XYZ file of C-alpha atoms in Angstrom:
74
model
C 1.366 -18.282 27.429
C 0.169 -15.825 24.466
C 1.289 -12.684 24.878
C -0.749 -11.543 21.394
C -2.902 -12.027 19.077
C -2.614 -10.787 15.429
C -5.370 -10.369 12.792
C -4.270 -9.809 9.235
C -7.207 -7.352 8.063
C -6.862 -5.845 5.357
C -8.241 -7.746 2.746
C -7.852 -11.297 4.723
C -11.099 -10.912 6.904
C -12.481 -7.971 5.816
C -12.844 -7.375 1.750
C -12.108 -3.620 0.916
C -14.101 -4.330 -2.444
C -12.874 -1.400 -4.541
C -11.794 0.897 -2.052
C -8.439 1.249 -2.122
C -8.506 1.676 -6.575
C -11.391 4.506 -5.707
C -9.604 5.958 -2.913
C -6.314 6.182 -5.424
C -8.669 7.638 -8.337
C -10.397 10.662 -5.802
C -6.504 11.255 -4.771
C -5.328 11.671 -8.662
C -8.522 13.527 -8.842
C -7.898 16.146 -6.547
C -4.347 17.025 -8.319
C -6.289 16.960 -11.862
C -3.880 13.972 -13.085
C -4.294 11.959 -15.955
C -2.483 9.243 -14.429
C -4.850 5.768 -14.165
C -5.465 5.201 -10.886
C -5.321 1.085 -12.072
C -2.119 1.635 -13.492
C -1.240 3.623 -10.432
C -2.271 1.223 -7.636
C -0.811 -1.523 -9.123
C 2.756 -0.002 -9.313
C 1.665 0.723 -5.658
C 1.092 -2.786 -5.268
C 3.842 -3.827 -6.877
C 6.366 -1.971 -4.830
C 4.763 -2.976 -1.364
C 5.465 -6.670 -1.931
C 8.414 -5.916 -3.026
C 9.251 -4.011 0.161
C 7.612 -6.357 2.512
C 9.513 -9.352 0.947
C 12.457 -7.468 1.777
C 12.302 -6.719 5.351
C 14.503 -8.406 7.631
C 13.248 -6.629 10.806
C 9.470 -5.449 11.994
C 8.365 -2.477 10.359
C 4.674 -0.137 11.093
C 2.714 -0.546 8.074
C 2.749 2.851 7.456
C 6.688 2.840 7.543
C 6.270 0.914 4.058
C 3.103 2.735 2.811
C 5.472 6.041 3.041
C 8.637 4.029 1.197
C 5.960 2.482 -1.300
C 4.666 6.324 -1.827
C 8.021 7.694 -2.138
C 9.325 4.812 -4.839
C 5.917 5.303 -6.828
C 6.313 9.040 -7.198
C 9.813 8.476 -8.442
């Protein structure tokens, strides 16, 4: 019997285009940074798969979006 059914989103059935680099560039933005918000999502990037290829146990997405954030600003 399934019990669930689980849809992998983001950016498997629905493209986010260039959302997330312009969502990272209105966020550097707002704190008047001259980081590049390329530069800076893919360190974000970077991180996340390294953190998801780590888990051993379930984690909530945002779980690892708040490790990923907290290694990035490091």
């Amino acid at each position: 019997m399934i019990k669930a059914v689980v849809f992998d989103v983001y950016g498997t059935l629905i493209s986010t285009g260039t959302g997330s680099l312009d969502a990272a560039q209105k966020i550097l933005d707002l704190h008047s940074s001259d980081v590049s918000a390329k530069e800076f999502y893919a360190d974000w990037k970077r991180y996340h798969r390294e953190h998801m290829n780590g888990l051993s146990l379930f984690m909530p997405e945002e779980t690892i979006f708040l490790w990923d954030l907290e290694k990035l600003y490091e």
